[in-house]
CSV table of C-alpha atoms and ligand atoms in Angstrom, one decimal:
chain,number,residue,atom,x,y,z
A,1105,UNK,CA,-57.7,-39.6,90.4
A,1106,UNK,CA,-60.8,-41.3,89.1
A,1107,UNK,CA,-64.0,-39.2,88.4
A,1108,UNK,CA,-66.2,-42.3,88.2
A,1109,UNK,CA,-66.8,-44.3,91.4
A,1110,UNK,CA,-66.3,-48.0,90.8
A,1111,UNK,CA,-68.9,-50.5,92.0
A,1112,UNK,CA,-67.7,-53.9,90.7
A,1113,UNK,CA,-69.9,-56.7,89.6
A,1114,UNK,CA,-70.1,-59.9,91.7
A,1115,UNK,CA,-70.6,-61.9,88.5
A,1116,UNK,CA,-67.9,-61.1,85.9
A,1117,UNK,CA,-68.0,-63.1,82.7
A,1118,UNK,CA,-65.9,-66.2,83.3
A,1119,UNK,CA,-62.4,-65.8,81.7
A,1120,UNK,CA,-62.8,-68.7,79.3
A,1121,UNK,CA,-66.1,-67.3,78.0
A,1122,UNK,CA,-64.8,-63.8,77.7
A,1123,UNK,CA,-61.7,-65.0,75.8
A,1124,UNK,CA,-64.0,-66.9,73.3
A,1125,UNK,CA,-66.1,-63.8,72.8
A,1126,UNK,CA,-63.1,-61.5,72.3
A,1127,UNK,CA,-61.4,-63.9,69.9
A,1128,UNK,CA,-64.4,-64.0,67.6
A,1129,UNK,CA,-66.7,-61.0,68.4
A,1130,UNK,CA,-70.1,-60.5,66.9
A,1131,UNK,CA,-70.9,-56.7,66.6
A,1132,UNK,CA,-73.3,-55.5,69.2
A,1133,UNK,CA,-74.1,-58.8,70.8
A,1134,UNK,CA,-71.8,-59.0,73.8
A,1135,UNK,CA,-71.0,-56.3,76.3
A,1136,UNK,CA,-68.2,-55.8,78.8
A,1137,UNK,CA,-69.1,-56.4,82.4
A,1138,UNK,CA,-69.3,-52.8,83.4
A,1139,UNK,CA,-70.7,-49.5,82.1
A,1140,UNK,CA,-70.2,-45.9,83.0
A,1141,UNK,CA,-73.3,-43.9,84.1
A,1142,UNK,CA,-73.9,-40.3,85.3
A,1143,UNK,CA,-77.1,-38.4,86.0
A,1144,UNK,CA,-78.1,-34.8,85.4
A,1145,UNK,CA,-80.6,-32.9,87.4
A,1146,UNK,CA,-81.6,-29.3,86.6
A,1147,UNK,CA,-80.0,-27.0,89.3
A,1148,UNK,CA,-77.6,-29.7,90.5
A,1149,UNK,CA,-75.7,-30.5,87.3
A,1150,UNK,CA,-74.0,-33.8,86.5
A,1151,UNK,CA,-73.5,-36.0,89.5
A,1152,UNK,CA,-73.1,-39.6,90.7
A,1153,UNK,CA,-70.6,-40.5,88.0
A,1154,UNK,CA,-70.1,-44.2,88.5
A,1155,UNK,CA,-68.9,-47.4,86.8
A,1156,UNK,CA,-71.4,-50.2,87.7
A,1157,UNK,CA,-72.3,-53.7,86.4
A,1158,UNK,CA,-73.8,-53.6,82.9
A,1159,UNK,CA,-77.5,-54.3,83.4
A,1160,UNK,CA,-81.0,-53.1,83.0
A,1161,UNK,CA,-82.2,-49.5,83.5
A,1162,UNK,CA,-85.5,-48.8,85.2
A,1163,UNK,CA,-87.2,-45.8,83.6
A,1164,UNK,CA,-90.6,-44.3,84.2
A,1165,UNK,CA,-92.9,-44.9,81.2
A,1166,UNK,CA,-93.4,-41.2,80.9
A,1167,UNK,CA,-89.6,-40.6,80.6
A,1168,UNK,CA,-89.3,-38.0,77.8
A,1169,UNK,CA,-87.0,-40.1,75.7
A,1170,UNK,CA,-89.8,-42.5,75.0
A,1171,UNK,CA,-92.1,-39.8,73.7
A,1172,UNK,CA,-90.2,-37.0,72.2
A,1173,UNK,CA,-86.9,-38.6,71.3
A,1174,UNK,CA,-84.3,-36.6,73.2
A,1175,UNK,CA,-81.5,-39.0,72.6
A,1176,UNK,CA,-77.9,-38.6,71.2
A,1177,UNK,CA,-75.0,-40.9,70.9
A,1178,UNK,CA,-71.4,-41.3,69.8
A,1179,UNK,CA,-69.3,-44.2,68.4
A,1180,UNK,CA,-65.6,-44.8,68.7
A,1181,UNK,CA,-63.1,-47.7,69.3
A,1182,UNK,CA,-60.3,-48.7,71.6
A,1183,UNK,CA,-57.4,-50.3,69.7
A,1184,UNK,CA,-54.8,-52.7,71.1
A,1185,UNK,CA,-51.3,-52.3,69.7
A,1186,UNK,CA,-48.7,-55.0,69.2
A,1187,UNK,CA,-47.0,-54.2,72.5
A,1188,UNK,CA,-50.4,-54.7,74.3
A,1189,UNK,CA,-51.0,-51.0,75.0
A,1190,UNK,CA,-54.5,-49.7,74.4
A,1191,UNK,CA,-55.4,-46.5,72.6
A,1192,UNK,CA,-58.3,-44.3,71.6
A,1193,UNK,CA,-58.4,-42.4,68.3
A,1194,UNK,CA,-59.3,-38.6,68.5
A,1195,UNK,CA,-61.8,-39.0,71.3
A,1196,UNK,CA,-61.7,-35.2,72.0
A,1197,UNK,CA,-63.6,-34.8,68.7
A,1198,UNK,CA,-66.3,-37.2,69.8
A,1199,UNK,CA,-66.5,-35.3,73.1
A,1200,UNK,CA,-67.0,-32.0,71.3
A,1201,UNK,CA,-69.5,-33.5,68.8
A,1202,UNK,CA,-71.5,-35.0,71.7
A,1203,UNK,CA,-71.8,-31.5,73.2
A,1204,UNK,CA,-73.0,-29.9,69.9
A,1205,UNK,CA,-75.5,-32.8,69.4
A,1206,UNK,CA,-76.8,-32.1,72.9
A,1207,UNK,CA,-77.1,-28.4,72.2
A,1208,UNK,CA,-79.1,-29.0,69.0
A,1209,UNK,CA,-81.6,-31.2,71.0
A,1210,UNK,CA,-81.7,-28.8,74.0
A,1211,UNK,CA,-80.2,-31.5,76.2
A,1212,UNK,CA,-77.7,-31.0,79.0
A,1213,UNK,CA,-74.2,-31.0,77.5
A,1214,UNK,CA,-71.9,-33.7,79.0
A,1215,UNK,CA,-68.6,-32.0,79.9
A,1216,UNK,CA,-65.6,-33.0,77.8
A,1217,UNK,CA,-63.5,-33.9,80.8
A,1218,UNK,CA,-66.2,-36.3,82.1
A,1219,UNK,CA,-66.7,-37.8,78.6
A,1220,UNK,CA,-62.9,-38.5,78.3
A,1221,UNK,CA,-62.7,-39.8,81.9
A,1222,UNK,CA,-65.6,-42.2,81.3
A,1223,UNK,CA,-63.7,-43.7,78.3
A,1224,UNK,CA,-60.3,-43.8,80.0
A,1225,UNK,CA,-61.7,-45.4,83.2
A,1226,UNK,CA,-64.0,-47.9,81.6
A,1227,UNK,CA,-61.5,-49.1,79.0
A,1228,UNK,CA,-58.8,-49.4,81.6
A,1229,UNK,CA,-61.1,-51.5,83.8
A,1230,UNK,CA,-62.2,-53.6,80.9
A,1231,UNK,CA,-58.9,-53.9,79.1
A,1232,UNK,CA,-59.3,-57.7,78.8
A,1233,UNK,CA,-62.2,-57.0,76.5
A,1234,UNK,CA,-60.0,-55.2,74.0
A,1235,UNK,CA,-59.2,-57.9,71.4
A,1236,UNK,CA,-55.8,-58.7,70.0
A,1237,UNK,CA,-55.3,-56.4,66.9
A,1238,UNK,CA,-55.1,-59.1,64.2
A,1239,UNK,CA,-58.1,-58.9,61.9
A,1240,UNK,CA,-58.9,-55.3,62.8
A,1241,UNK,CA,-60.6,-56.3,66.0
A,1242,UNK,CA,-61.2,-53.6,68.6
A,1243,UNK,CA,-63.5,-52.6,71.5
A,1244,UNK,CA,-66.4,-50.5,70.2
A,1245,UNK,CA,-67.5,-47.8,72.6
A,1246,UNK,CA,-71.0,-46.3,72.6
A,1247,UNK,CA,-71.5,-43.2,74.7
A,1248,UNK,CA,-75.1,-42.0,74.7
A,1249,UNK,CA,-77.5,-39.7,76.6
A,1250,UNK,CA,-81.2,-39.8,77.1
A,1251,UNK,CA,-83.9,-37.5,78.7
A,1252,UNK,CA,-85.3,-39.5,81.7
A,1253,UNK,CA,-87.5,-37.0,83.3
A,1254,UNK,CA,-91.1,-38.4,83.6
A,1255,UNK,CA,-93.1,-35.6,82.1
A,1256,UNK,CA,-95.4,-35.5,79.1
A,1257,UNK,CA,-95.5,-31.8,78.4
A,1258,UNK,CA,-93.5,-30.9,75.3
A,1259,UNK,CA,-90.4,-29.0,76.3
A,1260,UNK,CA,-86.8,-30.0,77.0
A,1261,UNK,CA,-86.4,-32.3,79.9
A,1262,UNK,CA,-84.9,-31.3,83.2
A,1263,UNK,CA,-83.2,-34.7,83.9
A,1264,UNK,CA,-80.8,-36.7,81.8
A,1265,UNK,CA,-78.7,-39.8,82.0
A,1266,UNK,CA,-75.4,-40.5,80.4
A,1267,UNK,CA,-74.3,-44.0,79.6
A,1268,UNK,CA,-71.2,-45.7,78.1
A,1269,UNK,CA,-71.3,-49.3,77.1
A,1270,UNK,CA,-68.5,-51.4,75.4
A,1271,UNK,CA,-68.8,-54.2,72.9
A,1272,UNK,CA,-65.9,-56.1,71.2
A,1273,UNK,CA,-66.1,-55.9,67.4
A,1274,UNK,CA,-64.6,-58.2,64.8
A,1275,UNK,CA,-62.9,-57.8,61.5
A,1276,UNK,CA,-65.1,-55.6,59.5
A,1277,UNK,CA,-64.0,-56.4,56.0
A,1278,UNK,CA,-66.2,-54.0,54.2
A,1279,UNK,CA,-67.8,-55.6,51.2
A,1280,UNK,CA,-68.0,-53.1,48.3
A,1281,UNK,CA,-71.5,-51.6,48.0
A,1282,UNK,CA,-73.7,-50.0,45.5
A,1283,UNK,CA,-75.6,-46.9,46.5
A,1284,UNK,CA,-79.3,-46.3,46.0
A,1285,UNK,CA,-80.1,-42.6,45.1
A,1286,UNK,CA,-83.5,-42.4,46.7
A,1287,UNK,CA,-86.1,-40.3,45.0
A,1288,UNK,CA,-88.4,-40.6,48.0
A,1289,UNK,CA,-86.5,-39.7,51.2
A,1290,UNK,CA,-84.1,-37.1,52.5
A,1291,UNK,CA,-81.9,-37.3,55.5
A,1292,UNK,CA,-81.7,-33.7,56.6
A,1293,UNK,CA,-83.1,-30.3,55.7
A,1294,UNK,CA,-81.5,-26.8,56.2
A,1295,UNK,CA,-82.0,-26.0,59.9
A,1296,UNK,CA,-82.8,-29.6,60.7
A,1297,UNK,CA,-80.9,-32.2,62.8
A,1298,UNK,CA,-78.5,-33.5,60.1
A,1299,UNK,CA,-75.4,-32.3,62.0
A,1300,UNK,CA,-76.5,-33.9,65.3
A,1301,UNK,CA,-75.7,-37.6,66.0
A,1302,UNK,CA,-79.2,-38.4,67.3
A,1303,UNK,CA,-81.2,-41.6,67.3
A,1304,UNK,CA,-84.1,-39.9,65.5
A,1305,UNK,CA,-82.0,-39.5,62.3
A,1306,UNK,CA,-81.4,-43.2,62.3
A,1307,UNK,CA,-85.1,-44.1,62.9
A,1308,UNK,CA,-86.0,-41.9,59.9
A,1309,UNK,CA,-83.3,-43.6,57.7
A,1310,UNK,CA,-84.6,-47.2,58.0
A,1311,UNK,CA,-87.3,-46.9,55.4
A,1312,UNK,CA,-84.7,-45.5,52.9
A,1313,UNK,CA,-82.3,-48.3,53.8
A,1314,UNK,CA,-85.0,-50.9,53.1
A,1315,UNK,CA,-85.8,-49.3,49.9
A,1316,UNK,CA,-82.1,-49.5,48.9
A,1317,UNK,CA,-82.0,-53.1,49.8
A,1318,UNK,CA,-85.1,-53.8,47.7
A,1319,UNK,CA,-83.2,-52.4,44.7
A,1320,UNK,CA,-80.1,-54.5,45.4
A,1321,UNK,CA,-78.1,-51.7,47.0
A,1322,UNK,CA,-76.2,-51.8,50.4
A,1323,UNK,CA,-76.6,-48.2,51.3
A,1324,UNK,CA,-78.5,-45.0,50.5
A,1325,UNK,CA,-77.0,-41.9,49.0
A,1326,UNK,CA,-79.0,-38.9,50.1
A,1327,UNK,CA,-79.4,-35.8,48.1
A,1328,UNK,CA,-80.2,-32.4,49.8
A,1329,UNK,CA,-83.7,-31.7,51.1
A,1330,UNK,CA,-84.2,-28.4,49.3
A,1331,UNK,CA,-83.2,-29.0,45.6
A,1332,UNK,CA,-82.7,-32.7,45.6
A,1333,UNK,CA,-79.6,-32.0,43.6
A,1334,UNK,CA,-76.6,-31.9,45.9
A,1335,UNK,CA,-74.9,-35.0,47.4
A,1336,UNK,CA,-75.1,-35.2,51.2
A,1337,UNK,CA,-73.9,-38.5,52.7
A,1338,UNK,CA,-74.8,-42.2,53.1
A,1339,UNK,CA,-77.1,-43.3,55.9
A,1340,UNK,CA,-74.4,-43.7,58.5
A,1341,UNK,CA,-71.2,-42.6,56.6
A,1342,UNK,CA,-69.7,-39.6,54.8
A,1343,UNK,CA,-69.2,-39.7,51.1
A,1344,UNK,CA,-65.9,-39.1,49.2
A,1345,UNK,CA,-64.7,-39.4,45.6
A,1346,UNK,CA,-61.2,-39.5,44.0
A,1347,UNK,CA,-60.9,-37.6,40.7
A,1348,UNK,CA,-58.6,-38.5,37.9
A,1349,UNK,CA,-56.6,-35.3,38.5
A,1350,UNK,CA,-55.8,-36.4,42.1
A,1351,UNK,CA,-58.4,-34.6,44.2
A,1352,UNK,CA,-60.2,-36.1,47.2
A,1353,UNK,CA,-63.6,-34.4,47.0
A,1354,UNK,CA,-66.3,-34.6,49.7
A,1355,UNK,CA,-69.5,-32.6,50.3
A,1356,UNK,CA,-68.9,-29.4,52.4
A,1357,UNK,CA,-70.2,-29.4,56.0
A,1358,UNK,CA,-73.7,-27.9,56.4
A,1359,UNK,CA,-76.4,-30.4,56.9
A,1360,UNK,CA,-74.2,-33.5,57.1
A,1361,UNK,CA,-72.5,-35.1,60.0
A,1362,UNK,CA,-68.9,-33.8,60.7
A,1363,UNK,CA,-67.3,-37.3,60.7
A,1364,UNK,CA,-64.0,-38.0,62.5
A,1365,UNK,CA,-63.0,-40.4,59.8
A,1366,UNK,CA,-63.9,-37.8,57.1
A,1367,UNK,CA,-61.7,-35.2,58.7
A,1368,UNK,CA,-58.8,-37.7,59.3
A,1369,UNK,CA,-58.9,-38.8,55.6
A,1370,UNK,CA,-58.9,-35.2,54.4
A,1371,UNK,CA,-55.9,-34.6,56.6
A,1372,UNK,CA,-54.0,-37.6,55.3
A,1373,UNK,CA,-54.9,-36.9,51.6
A,1374,UNK,CA,-51.7,-34.9,50.7
A,1375,UNK,CA,-49.5,-37.9,51.9
A,1376,UNK,CA,-51.2,-39.9,49.1
A,1377,UNK,CA,-50.7,-37.2,46.5
A,1378,UNK,CA,-54.3,-36.1,46.8
A,1379,UNK,CA,-55.6,-32.5,47.2
A,1380,UNK,CA,-58.4,-32.4,49.8
A,1381,UNK,CA,-61.5,-30.5,48.6
A,1382,UNK,CA,-64.7,-29.7,50.5
A,1383,UNK,CA,-67.4,-28.3,48.2
A,1384,UNK,CA,-70.9,-29.0,47.0
A,1385,UNK,CA,-71.1,-31.9,44.5
A,1386,UNK,CA,-74.2,-32.2,42.3
A,1387,UNK,CA,-75.7,-35.4,41.3
A,1388,UNK,CA,-75.1,-34.4,37.6
A,1389,UNK,CA,-71.4,-33.9,38.3
A,1390,UNK,CA,-71.2,-37.4,39.9
A,1391,UNK,CA,-73.1,-39.1,37.1
A,1392,UNK,CA,-71.2,-37.4,34.3
A,1393,UNK,CA,-67.9,-37.9,36.1
A,1394,UNK,CA,-68.5,-41.6,36.7
A,1395,UNK,CA,-69.5,-42.0,33.0
A,1396,UNK,CA,-66.4,-40.1,31.7
A,1397,UNK,CA,-63.9,-41.6,34.1
A,1398,UNK,CA,-63.2,-38.2,35.8
A,1399,UNK,CA,-64.5,-39.7,39.0
A,1400,UNK,CA,-62.2,-42.6,39.4
A,1401,UNK,CA,-63.1,-44.0,42.8
A,1402,UNK,CA,-65.9,-43.5,45.3
A,1403,UNK,CA,-66.2,-44.6,48.9
A,1404,UNK,CA,-68.0,-44.0,52.2
A,1405,UNK,CA,-66.2,-43.5,55.5
A,1406,UNK,CA,-67.0,-43.8,59.2
A,1407,UNK,CA,-65.6,-45.3,62.4
A,1408,UNK,CA,-67.2,-48.8,61.9
A,1409,UNK,CA,-65.7,-49.8,58.6
A,1410,UNK,CA,-63.2,-47.0,58.2
A,1411,UNK,CA,-63.8,-47.0,54.4
A,1412,UNK,CA,-66.4,-48.9,52.5
A,1413,UNK,CA,-65.7,-48.9,48.7
A,1414,UNK,CA,-68.6,-47.8,46.5
A,1415,UNK,CA,-68.6,-49.6,43.2
A,1416,UNK,CA,-71.8,-48.4,41.6
A,1417,UNK,CA,-75.0,-46.3,41.8
A,1418,UNK,CA,-78.6,-47.1,41.1
A,1419,UNK,CA,-81.5,-44.6,40.7
A,1420,UNK,CA,-85.0,-44.9,39.3
A,1421,UNK,CA,-84.4,-41.9,37.0
A,1422,UNK,CA,-81.0,-42.9,35.6
A,1423,UNK,CA,-80.6,-46.6,36.1
A,1424,UNK,CA,-77.5,-48.4,37.2
A,1425,UNK,CA,-73.9,-47.1,36.8
A,1426,UNK,CA,-70.6,-48.8,37.7
A,1427,UNK,CA,-67.6,-46.8,39.1
A,1428,UNK,CA,-64.4,-47.7,37.2
A,1429,UNK,CA,-64.2,-51.4,36.6
A,1430,UNK,CA,-66.5,-52.1,39.5
A,1431,UNK,CA,-63.7,-53.0,41.9
A,1432,UNK,CA,-62.4,-51.0,44.9
A,1433,UNK,CA,-59.8,-48.6,43.6
A,1434,UNK,CA,-56.1,-48.3,44.7
A,1435,UNK,CA,-56.5,-44.9,46.5
A,1436,UNK,CA,-59.5,-46.3,48.4
A,1437,UNK,CA,-57.4,-49.3,49.6
A,1438,UNK,CA,-54.3,-47.2,50.4
A,1439,UNK,CA,-56.2,-44.6,52.5
A,1440,UNK,CA,-58.0,-47.3,54.4
A,1441,UNK,CA,-54.8,-49.2,55.1
A,1442,UNK,CA,-53.1,-46.0,56.2
A,1443,UNK,CA,-55.7,-44.9,58.7
A,1444,UNK,CA,-55.9,-48.5,60.2
A,1445,UNK,CA,-52.1,-48.5,60.5
A,1446,UNK,CA,-52.2,-45.3,62.5
A,1447,UNK,CA,-55.0,-46.6,64.7
A,1448,UNK,CA,-53.2,-49.9,65.4
A,1449,UNK,CA,-49.9,-48.2,66.0
A,1450,UNK,CA,-48.2,-49.6,62.8
A,1451,UNK,CA,-47.7,-46.2,61.2
A,1452,UNK,CA,-46.4,-43.0,62.7
A,1453,UNK,CA,-49.1,-40.8,64.4
A,1454,UNK,CA,-47.9,-37.5,62.9
A,1455,UNK,CA,-51.0,-35.6,63.9
A,1456,UNK,CA,-51.1,-36.6,67.6
A,1457,UNK,CA,-54.4,-38.4,67.1
A,1458,UNK,CA,-53.9,-41.3,69.5
A,1459,UNK,CA,-54.7,-41.2,73.3
A,1460,UNK,CA,-53.1,-43.9,75.4
A,1461,UNK,CA,-55.4,-45.6,77.9
A,1462,UNK,CA,-53.4,-48.6,79.1
B,2180,LIG,C1,-71.4,-41.3,62.9
B,2180,LIG,C2,-71.8,-40.9,61.5
B,2180,LIG,C3,-70.8,-40.7,60.5
B,2180,LIG,C4,-69.4,-41.1,60.6
B,2180,LIG,O1,-68.7,-40.3,61.6
B,2180,LIG,P1,-67.4,-40.9,62.2
B,2180,LIG,O2,-67.0,-39.9,63.3
B,2180,LIG,O3,-66.4,-40.9,61.1
B,2180,LIG,O4,-67.6,-42.3,62.8
B,2180,LIG,C5,-71.3,-40.2,59.3
B,2180,LIG,N1,-72.6,-39.9,59.1
B,2180,LIG,C6,-73.5,-40.1,60.0
B,2180,LIG,C7,-74.9,-39.8,59.7
B,2180,LIG,C8,-73.1,-40.6,61.3
B,2180,LIG,O5,-74.1,-40.7,62.2
């Protein structure tokens, strides 16, 4: 039984055109023909769950999202396996994180059952938009929620809208990056919104990202907001390091985002002879460890690139430093390949992480 009522487009993308897009996707440029939408009204709850043609939304200019930023989102992918079946990876975790993000921003939580149904039903309908698996191609899924009540008073809104759009994504061969340890910006403070996946965090990160680029770095490494001493995460990814005594160490949860990729890699670590460790890491420990060789490899992780190798650091106080020989390390490559193999059905799914859609 479907929870989303289907209203089909009269103008689907012509098959030849779609095939060309899906064969060589450009991230975030092309969208599947349909999207899932639902509306929330105080007192009535979530209703009118529907799958409709992807198109423009009309919002009143006083809609709360435009003024006070009540917006949250998620990101996950649908993977095609060699037998043509289509799967999601741990979508229940995205569903639960979406609820906790909503709670932090005083938004109406979108029920897990509806969240999963929107993914299942949209991906099943748009299965032709899921690329063939070669070259790590997949269908990127972007659930999000906004406050659409037209009201300029400052309080949580009474009306919300949920949306789910889908965009094919290409081979994301992550170029190794250097991280800029910014002296000027922090990402999150104790009691702040660091644990919520909200657009406002991203708006606030752009200045730091541009500062990093101006210093020849591909990403920012944020330190904590209170002491400016403890590693937090990169702008959009969690941070991990491999030590020379076989530990996979990552900052403990607190003001960072609880990444699905982070959790999955910690779970896989023992299969690679690594002990997973979640604890505070100071910038001094990182710097001394990289200098002495105790920190053998560093990388960032998240759904988009799975793992992005980090081959160096740069900071105004301490200058540039390379990790190891400046090349992606063997553990970094092995872990990345392992997770991709599970997602694309080439390795055994021992933890029951995959959810079949088609
Ligand atoms: C989404 C996100 C991540 C990665 O989470 P995944 O669930 O692994 O994709 C890490 N940090 C931030 C700030 C994020 O927004």
